[in-house]
Amino acid sequence: RDGTISLDEARTAAGKKFTALDTDHEGTLDVRELMGTLNPGAVKQADKDNDGTLSQAEYLAVVETRFKEADTNHDGTLDLQELKTPRGQALLRLLQY
């Protein structure tokens, strides 16, 4: 409640979003489940094992990458100004449901 988001807080929120998106409870997310969160090209890039779905680990790897891209001052947290940027908004799509 300090007005910033840390990477740990982002991971926690992303884990909850992953669970909410996993409507078939298979433990992975396919392109259909990720609609509105990640575009098909981003899914393909994040799918390291090329199985057509994202595991929670693959999803969290995207979250970490986007967090680091949004953290323009490299202080390990994201403030409101950073979250309002296009990179911050891309991260928020992975966290909010």
Coordinates of C-alpha atoms in Angstrom, one line a residue:
R1 CA 0.0 0.0 0.0
D2 CA 2.9 2.3 -0.7
G3 CA 1.6 3.4 -4.1
T4 CA 4.0 1.2 -6.1
I5 CA 4.1 -2.3 -7.4
S6 CA 7.0 -4.6 -6.8
L7 CA 7.9 -7.6 -8.9
D8 CA 6.8 -9.9 -6.1
E9 CA 3.4 -8.1 -6.0
A10 CA 3.1 -8.4 -9.8
R11 CA 3.9 -12.1 -9.7
T12 CA 1.2 -12.6 -7.0
A13 CA -1.4 -10.7 -9.0
A14 CA -0.4 -12.6 -12.2
G15 CA -0.7 -15.9 -10.5
K16 CA -4.3 -15.1 -9.5
K17 CA -5.0 -13.9 -13.1
F18 CA -3.6 -17.1 -14.5
T19 CA -5.9 -19.1 -12.3
A20 CA -8.9 -17.0 -13.3
L21 CA -8.1 -17.3 -17.0
D22 CA -7.6 -21.1 -16.8
T23 CA -11.2 -21.8 -17.4
D24 CA -10.7 -25.5 -18.3
H25 CA -8.5 -26.1 -15.3
E26 CA -5.7 -27.8 -17.3
G27 CA -2.9 -25.7 -15.7
T28 CA -2.1 -24.0 -19.0
L29 CA -3.6 -21.1 -21.0
D30 CA -4.3 -21.3 -24.7
V31 CA -4.8 -18.5 -27.2
R32 CA -8.5 -18.5 -26.6
E33 CA -8.1 -18.1 -22.8
L34 CA -5.5 -15.4 -23.3
M35 CA -7.7 -13.3 -25.6
G36 CA -7.5 -9.7 -24.5
T37 CA -4.5 -10.4 -22.4
L38 CA -1.8 -11.4 -24.9
N39 CA -2.0 -11.4 -28.6
P40 CA -1.3 -14.6 -30.5
G41 CA 2.2 -13.5 -31.5
A42 CA 3.1 -12.7 -27.9
V43 CA 1.7 -16.1 -26.9
K44 CA 3.9 -17.9 -29.6
Q45 CA 7.0 -16.0 -28.4
A46 CA 6.4 -16.8 -24.7
D47 CA 5.6 -20.5 -25.5
K48 CA 9.1 -21.8 -24.9
D49 CA 8.2 -25.5 -25.1
N50 CA 6.2 -24.9 -28.3
D51 CA 3.1 -26.8 -27.1
G52 CA 0.6 -24.1 -28.1
T53 CA -0.2 -23.1 -24.5
L54 CA 1.5 -21.1 -21.7
S55 CA 2.2 -22.8 -18.4
Q56 CA 2.2 -20.7 -15.3
A57 CA 6.0 -20.4 -15.4
E58 CA 5.9 -19.2 -19.0
Y59 CA 3.1 -16.7 -18.1
L60 CA 5.1 -15.4 -15.2
A61 CA 8.2 -15.1 -17.4
V62 CA 6.2 -12.7 -19.6
V63 CA 5.2 -10.8 -16.5
E64 CA 8.8 -10.4 -15.3
T65 CA 9.9 -9.2 -18.8
R66 CA 7.1 -6.7 -19.0
F67 CA 7.7 -5.5 -15.5
K68 CA 11.4 -4.9 -16.2
E69 CA 10.5 -3.0 -19.4
A70 CA 8.1 -0.8 -17.6
D71 CA 10.5 -0.1 -14.7
T72 CA 12.2 2.8 -16.6
N73 CA 14.1 4.1 -13.5
H74 CA 15.3 0.6 -12.6
D75 CA 14.3 1.0 -8.9
G76 CA 12.6 -2.4 -8.7
T77 CA 9.1 -0.9 -8.3
L78 CA 6.5 0.6 -10.6
D79 CA 4.8 3.9 -9.7
L80 CA 1.7 5.4 -11.2
Q81 CA 3.7 7.3 -13.8
E82 CA 5.4 4.1 -15.1
L83 CA 2.1 2.2 -15.0
K84 CA 0.5 4.8 -17.3
T85 CA 3.0 4.2 -20.1
P86 CA 2.3 1.8 -22.9
R87 CA 4.7 -0.7 -21.3
G88 CA 3.0 -0.3 -17.9
Q89 CA -0.4 -0.8 -19.5
A90 CA 0.8 -4.0 -21.2
L91 CA 1.9 -5.3 -17.8
L92 CA -1.4 -4.4 -16.2
R93 CA -3.3 -6.5 -18.8
L94 CA -1.4 -9.5 -17.4
L95 CA -2.3 -8.7 -13.8
Q96 CA -5.8 -7.4 -13.7
Y97 CA -9.0 -9.4 -14.1

